[in-house]
Amino acid sequence: MDIQAALKKGQLILKNNNILSAKLDSEILMSEVIRKNKKYIVLNLYKEIEKRELEYFINLIQERAKRKPIAQITKKKDFWKYEFVVNNNVLIPRPDTEILIEQALKLVKNKNRLQILDIGIGSGCILMSILKEKKNFIGTGIDINSKSLQISKVNSHKLGINNRLKLFKSNIDNFNTGKYDLIVSNPPYIKTNDLKCLEKDIGFEPKQALDGGLDGLSEVRKVIHKSSVLIKKNGYLIIEIGFDQKEKVKKILLNKGFYIKETVKDLSNHDRCIVSGKI
Ligand code: GLN
């Protein structure tokens, strides 16, 4: 079978399973199987693929047909300027979260040797993207899940920043180490009851990274409280929030002695990030 026929076959299976991005996903998985980029695929549509490649391709298509996210099948996801290793123990980096990097870089433009803390580091995409841009910053990442810390460790080595990063397995309440110039966090902020209404694909991601309790804010409150203790004078906290949480989170921040520097919308024009500071 040639590449084009295999692509069509994959696309059809995905379409029959109501995957909207059937064509794109089929191409991405083909590219994964034959280890060539999209350009190669377009230029070699009539090239035969080996039987075992076809079998592997159909296997991957079948995983995707069951709604497993592409990033979990290929075990990687591009975020900011880098490629991160992911698996089902970490939240897949979202393009919207890149807003946090933009805001962080704006704040620390002329700064040197800052200490940054990421609460709930997951894959590491937030903290590590900042560390890559700022060569003399030092990072600390905590996560409650040791399996996700394994992934952040892998990513820190892959990106060559492991010598500037400390990782701790800790729940937020028990972490009391250090003082930080900048704290970043994308905590779980989805209401428990809303979790089941989300797209099926999201069911493959760790619930712990998404579930924000009954009102969606139970972890956000903890992050803000802990940040108020661990932040240095004149430090900043940048936090990702749900589209309808801006006012509530602002209130929590003000209560803990932060001032609101900026709120930022995501690509779909939803409130997605609050930048706050401590005097
Ligand atoms: N933005 C993510 C989603 O909607 C949620 C991430 C989170 O809870 N931190 O899938």
Tab-separated table of C-alpha atoms and ligand atoms in Angstrom:
chain	number	residue	atom	x	y	z
A	1	MET	CA	0.000	0.000	0.000
A	2	ASP	CA	1.292	3.499	-0.750
A	3	ILE	CA	1.369	6.405	1.687
A	4	GLN	CA	-1.661	8.076	0.181
A	5	ALA	CA	-3.855	4.966	0.422
A	6	ALA	CA	-2.770	4.389	4.014
A	7	LEU	CA	-3.513	8.016	4.897
A	8	LYS	CA	-6.983	7.702	3.392
A	9	LYS	CA	-7.605	4.491	5.294
A	10	GLY	CA	-6.531	6.105	8.565
A	11	GLN	CA	-8.582	9.196	7.871
A	12	LEU	CA	-11.692	7.119	7.199
A	13	ILE	CA	-11.350	5.156	10.453
A	14	LEU	CA	-10.998	8.411	12.392
A	15	LYS	CA	-13.891	10.052	10.554
A	16	ASN	CA	-16.135	7.078	11.313
A	17	ASN	CA	-15.260	7.616	14.968
A	18	ASN	CA	-16.228	11.281	14.814
A	19	ILE	CA	-12.729	12.679	15.084
A	20	LEU	CA	-13.001	16.134	13.546
A	21	SER	CA	-9.307	16.468	12.778
A	22	ALA	CA	-9.229	13.098	10.943
A	23	LYS	CA	-7.060	14.224	8.009
A	24	LEU	CA	-4.520	16.119	10.089
A	25	ASP	CA	-4.304	13.374	12.728
A	26	SER	CA	-3.820	10.703	10.069
A	27	GLU	CA	-0.911	12.718	8.632
A	28	ILE	CA	0.671	13.326	12.024
A	29	LEU	CA	0.541	9.621	12.893
A	30	MET	CA	1.956	8.659	9.491
A	31	SER	CA	4.769	11.094	10.014
A	32	GLU	CA	5.419	9.450	13.385
A	33	VAL	CA	5.456	5.937	11.892
A	34	ILE	CA	7.752	6.597	8.948
A	35	ARG	CA	9.776	9.190	10.907
A	36	LYS	CA	9.528	11.828	8.184
A	37	ASN	CA	8.038	15.305	8.213
A	38	LYS	CA	4.864	16.441	6.514
A	39	LYS	CA	6.738	17.849	3.534
A	40	TYR	CA	8.196	14.409	2.815
A	41	ILE	CA	4.729	12.877	3.006
A	42	VAL	CA	3.249	15.348	0.517
A	43	LEU	CA	6.122	14.776	-1.905
A	44	ASN	CA	6.059	10.969	-1.599
A	45	LEU	CA	2.382	10.069	-1.633
A	46	TYR	CA	2.910	7.166	-4.040
A	47	LYS	CA	5.799	5.606	-2.181
A	48	GLU	CA	5.061	2.147	-0.811
A	49	ILE	CA	5.245	1.648	2.947
A	50	GLU	CA	6.330	-1.610	4.530
A	51	LYS	CA	3.776	-4.029	5.922
A	52	ARG	CA	4.941	-3.610	9.504
A	53	GLU	CA	4.821	0.180	9.131
A	54	LEU	CA	1.244	-0.067	7.937
A	55	GLU	CA	0.338	-2.289	10.878
A	56	TYR	CA	1.943	0.127	13.316
A	57	PHE	CA	0.147	3.043	11.631
A	58	ILE	CA	-3.248	1.346	11.923
A	59	ASN	CA	-2.509	0.568	15.576
A	60	LEU	CA	-1.892	4.235	16.283
A	61	ILE	CA	-4.991	5.228	14.297
A	62	GLN	CA	-7.023	2.857	16.427
A	63	GLU	CA	-5.703	4.421	19.614
A	64	ARG	CA	-6.668	7.844	18.288
A	65	ALA	CA	-10.093	6.480	17.292
A	66	LYS	CA	-10.597	5.741	20.993
A	67	ARG	CA	-9.923	9.465	21.572
A	68	LYS	CA	-6.457	9.158	23.023
A	69	PRO	CA	-4.899	12.598	22.443
A	70	ILE	CA	-2.316	12.810	19.658
A	71	ALA	CA	0.293	14.125	22.107
A	72	GLN	CA	-0.094	11.018	24.269
A	73	ILE	CA	0.258	8.756	21.241
A	74	THR	CA	3.378	10.506	19.938
A	75	LYS	CA	4.585	11.222	23.534
A	76	LYS	CA	5.532	14.785	22.686
A	77	LYS	CA	4.042	18.251	22.418
A	78	ASP	CA	5.394	21.538	21.132
A	79	PHE	CA	5.060	24.431	23.547
A	80	TRP	CA	6.623	27.893	23.227
A	81	LYS	CA	9.831	27.185	21.278
A	82	TYR	CA	10.456	23.697	22.558
A	83	GLU	CA	9.292	20.122	22.327
A	84	PHE	CA	8.253	18.533	25.625
A	85	VAL	CA	8.009	14.854	26.412
A	86	VAL	CA	4.547	14.007	27.748
A	87	ASN	CA	2.595	10.968	28.856
A	88	ASN	CA	-0.671	10.282	30.629
A	89	ASN	CA	0.740	11.479	33.963
A	90	VAL	CA	0.972	15.123	32.944
A	91	LEU	CA	-1.406	17.680	31.528
A	92	ILE	CA	-0.682	18.185	27.845
A	93	PRO	CA	0.722	21.707	27.385
A	94	ARG	CA	-1.928	24.031	25.920
A	95	PRO	CA	-1.182	26.881	23.506
A	96	ASP	CA	-3.160	29.241	25.786
A	97	THR	CA	-0.677	28.631	28.595
A	98	GLU	CA	2.019	30.323	26.487
A	99	ILE	CA	0.458	33.596	27.708
A	100	LEU	CA	2.093	32.919	31.073
A	101	ILE	CA	5.507	32.786	29.421
A	102	GLU	CA	4.914	36.065	27.588
A	103	GLN	CA	3.858	37.763	30.809
A	104	ALA	CA	6.780	36.335	32.770
A	105	LEU	CA	9.313	37.454	30.181
A	106	LYS	CA	7.800	40.936	30.109
A	107	LEU	CA	8.163	41.247	33.891
A	108	VAL	CA	11.727	39.973	34.137
A	109	LYS	CA	13.119	41.677	31.061
A	110	ASN	CA	16.103	43.348	32.687
A	111	LYS	CA	16.438	41.067	35.681
A	112	ASN	CA	19.324	38.815	36.660
A	113	ARG	CA	19.593	35.653	38.697
A	114	LEU	CA	15.955	35.461	39.758
A	115	GLN	CA	14.565	32.518	41.706
A	116	ILE	CA	11.405	31.096	40.125
A	117	LEU	CA	8.982	28.590	41.617
A	118	ASP	CA	6.455	26.554	39.597
A	119	ILE	CA	3.687	25.085	41.753
A	120	GLY	CA	2.406	21.897	40.096
A	121	ILE	CA	5.162	21.742	37.498
A	122	GLY	CA	3.698	18.834	35.486
A	123	SER	CA	5.590	18.442	32.198
A	124	GLY	CA	7.648	21.516	33.116
A	125	CYS	CA	6.559	23.530	30.108
A	126	ILE	CA	6.017	26.816	31.975
A	127	LEU	CA	9.089	26.974	34.163
A	128	MET	CA	11.440	25.419	31.619
A	129	SER	CA	10.395	27.731	28.787
A	130	ILE	CA	11.265	30.674	31.047
A	131	LEU	CA	14.574	29.124	32.156
A	132	LYS	CA	15.537	28.541	28.514
A	133	GLU	CA	15.021	32.239	27.764
A	134	LYS	CA	16.781	33.515	30.891
A	135	LYS	CA	20.092	31.732	31.143
A	136	ASN	CA	20.980	32.789	34.690
A	137	PHE	CA	17.631	32.216	36.382
A	138	ILE	CA	17.258	29.390	38.886
A	139	GLY	CA	14.118	27.254	39.004
A	140	THR	CA	12.313	25.174	41.589
A	141	GLY	CA	9.443	22.919	40.649
A	142	ILE	CA	7.098	21.048	42.946
A	143	ASP	CA	4.494	18.464	42.130
A	144	ILE	CA	2.367	16.137	44.181
A	145	ASN	CA	2.721	13.353	41.626
A	146	SER	CA	6.075	11.563	41.446
A	147	LYS	CA	5.258	10.155	38.012
A	148	SER	CA	4.850	13.628	36.615
A	149	LEU	CA	8.124	14.654	38.252
A	150	GLN	CA	9.818	11.883	36.277
A	151	ILE	CA	8.599	13.577	33.104
A	152	SER	CA	9.747	17.036	34.208
A	153	LYS	CA	13.131	15.525	34.999
A	154	VAL	CA	13.355	14.022	31.514
A	155	ASN	CA	12.422	17.372	29.979
A	156	SER	CA	14.941	19.285	32.067
A	157	HIS	CA	17.714	17.044	30.740
A	158	LYS	CA	16.420	17.199	27.186
A	159	LEU	CA	16.422	20.998	27.328
A	160	GLY	CA	19.783	21.157	29.096
A	161	ILE	CA	18.589	23.110	32.121
A	162	ASN	CA	18.758	20.360	34.741
A	163	ASN	CA	21.671	22.091	36.486
A	164	ARG	CA	19.486	25.141	37.175
A	165	LEU	CA	16.407	23.296	38.363
A	166	LYS	CA	15.456	21.677	41.650
A	167	LEU	CA	12.471	19.347	41.733
A	168	PHE	CA	10.546	18.378	44.851
A	169	LYS	CA	7.767	15.893	45.321
A	170	SER	CA	5.488	17.720	47.687
A	171	ASN	CA	1.963	18.684	48.246
A	172	ILE	CA	1.577	22.411	48.293
A	173	ASP	CA	0.658	22.695	51.966
A	174	ASN	CA	3.850	20.969	53.090
A	175	PHE	CA	6.258	22.910	50.901
A	176	ASN	CA	8.048	25.681	52.774
A	177	THR	CA	11.465	25.916	51.129
A	178	GLY	CA	13.009	29.098	49.747
A	179	LYS	CA	11.841	32.562	48.764
A	180	TYR	CA	11.021	33.441	45.193
A	181	ASP	CA	11.071	36.490	42.935
A	182	LEU	CA	8.539	34.943	40.602
A	183	ILE	CA	5.965	32.205	41.160
A	184	VAL	CA	4.098	30.620	38.262
A	185	SER	CA	1.298	28.083	38.351
A	186	ASN	CA	-1.307	26.426	36.186
A	187	PRO	CA	-3.251	24.695	38.943
A	188	PRO	CA	-6.235	22.422	38.400
A	189	TYR	CA	-9.189	24.814	38.114
A	190	ILE	CA	-12.093	22.888	36.612
A	191	LYS	CA	-15.149	22.288	38.788
A	192	THR	CA	-15.446	18.595	39.688
A	193	ASN	CA	-18.948	18.480	38.235
A	194	ASP	CA	-17.842	20.034	34.938
A	195	LEU	CA	-15.095	17.474	34.389
A	196	LYS	CA	-17.386	14.860	32.909
A	197	CYS	CA	-18.876	17.346	30.436
A	198	LEU	CA	-15.533	18.104	28.832
A	199	GLU	CA	-14.442	16.610	25.535
A	200	LYS	CA	-13.732	12.910	25.694
A	201	ASP	CA	-10.047	13.398	24.871
A	202	ILE	CA	-9.514	15.159	28.183
A	203	GLY	CA	-10.506	11.956	30.018
A	204	PHE	CA	-7.061	10.589	29.107
A	205	GLU	CA	-5.318	13.321	31.079
A	206	PRO	CA	-4.644	13.107	34.834
A	207	LYS	CA	-7.725	14.184	36.762
A	208	GLN	CA	-5.460	15.486	39.500
A	209	ALA	CA	-4.168	18.150	37.100
A	210	LEU	CA	-7.661	19.343	36.185
A	211	ASP	CA	-9.966	18.889	39.168
A	212	GLY	CA	-10.277	22.103	41.148
A	213	GLY	CA	-12.894	20.832	43.588
A	214	LEU	CA	-16.535	21.815	43.928
A	215	ASP	CA	-16.117	25.468	42.966
A	216	GLY	CA	-12.994	24.929	40.836
A	217	LEU	CA	-10.935	27.132	43.136
A	218	SER	CA	-9.769	24.857	45.922
A	219	GLU	CA	-6.228	24.505	44.506
A	220	VAL	CA	-6.111	28.114	43.310
A	221	ARG	CA	-6.716	29.239	46.912
A	222	LYS	CA	-3.879	27.025	48.134
A	223	VAL	CA	-1.510	28.320	45.439
A	224	ILE	CA	-2.274	31.923	46.333
A	225	HIS	CA	-1.971	31.323	50.054
A	226	LYS	CA	1.351	29.499	49.706
A	227	SER	CA	2.649	32.111	47.274
A	228	SER	CA	1.893	34.868	49.745
A	229	VAL	CA	4.251	33.100	52.155
A	230	LEU	CA	7.030	32.144	49.721
A	231	ILE	CA	7.171	35.267	47.590
A	232	LYS	CA	9.926	37.867	48.039
A	233	LYS	CA	9.220	41.558	48.499
A	234	ASN	CA	8.413	43.063	45.076
A	235	GLY	CA	7.894	39.563	43.680
A	236	TYR	CA	5.241	38.465	41.213
A	237	LEU	CA	2.728	35.633	40.948
A	238	ILE	CA	1.437	34.604	37.526
A	239	ILE	CA	-1.447	32.176	37.639
A	240	GLU	CA	-3.625	30.534	34.978
A	241	ILE	CA	-7.373	30.618	35.664
A	242	GLY	CA	-10.649	29.375	34.200
A	243	PHE	CA	-12.558	31.649	31.809
A	244	ASP	CA	-15.142	32.611	34.476
A	245	GLN	CA	-12.880	32.888	37.520
A	246	LYS	CA	-11.311	36.323	37.132
A	247	GLU	CA	-13.328	38.249	39.722
A	248	LYS	CA	-13.239	35.493	42.332
A	249	VAL	CA	-9.495	34.957	41.963
A	250	LYS	CA	-8.815	38.692	42.097
A	251	LYS	CA	-10.659	38.799	45.412
A	252	ILE	CA	-8.611	35.905	46.820
A	253	LEU	CA	-5.404	37.638	45.706
A	254	LEU	CA	-6.359	40.971	47.274
A	255	ASN	CA	-7.259	39.176	50.507
A	256	LYS	CA	-3.769	37.678	50.628
A	257	GLY	CA	-2.077	41.038	50.161
A	258	PHE	CA	-1.377	40.919	46.424
A	259	TYR	CA	-2.153	43.747	44.030
A	260	ILE	CA	-3.424	43.005	40.526
A	261	LYS	CA	-0.989	44.042	37.854
A	262	GLU	CA	-2.746	42.720	34.804
A	263	THR	CA	-5.319	40.202	33.631
A	264	VAL	CA	-4.752	38.620	30.248
A	265	LYS	CA	-7.096	36.974	27.765
A	266	ASP	CA	-6.321	33.833	25.767
A	267	LEU	CA	-6.569	33.253	22.022
A	268	SER	CA	-10.342	32.712	22.319
A	269	ASN	CA	-10.720	36.003	24.181
A	270	HIS	CA	-11.355	34.331	27.552
A	271	ASP	CA	-9.759	35.606	30.763
A	272	ARG	CA	-6.945	33.106	31.272
A	273	CYS	CA	-4.190	34.607	33.364
A	274	ILE	CA	-3.740	36.997	36.278
A	275	VAL	CA	-0.448	38.723	36.944
A	276	SER	CA	-0.198	39.973	40.506
A	277	GLY	CA	2.506	41.414	42.698
A	278	LYS	CA	3.472	41.810	46.326
A	279	ILE	CA	4.889	45.018	47.726
B	1	GLN	N1	-7.051	24.674	30.292
B	1	GLN	C1	-7.240	23.329	30.672
B	1	GLN	C2	-8.450	22.758	29.957
B	1	GLN	O1	-9.415	23.430	29.770
B	1	GLN	C3	-7.438	23.194	32.155
B	1	GLN	C4	-6.150	23.253	32.844
B	1	GLN	C5	-6.257	23.313	34.311
B	1	GLN	O2	-7.199	22.883	34.998
B	1	GLN	N2	-5.253	23.863	34.821
B	1	GLN	O3	-8.403	21.664	29.519
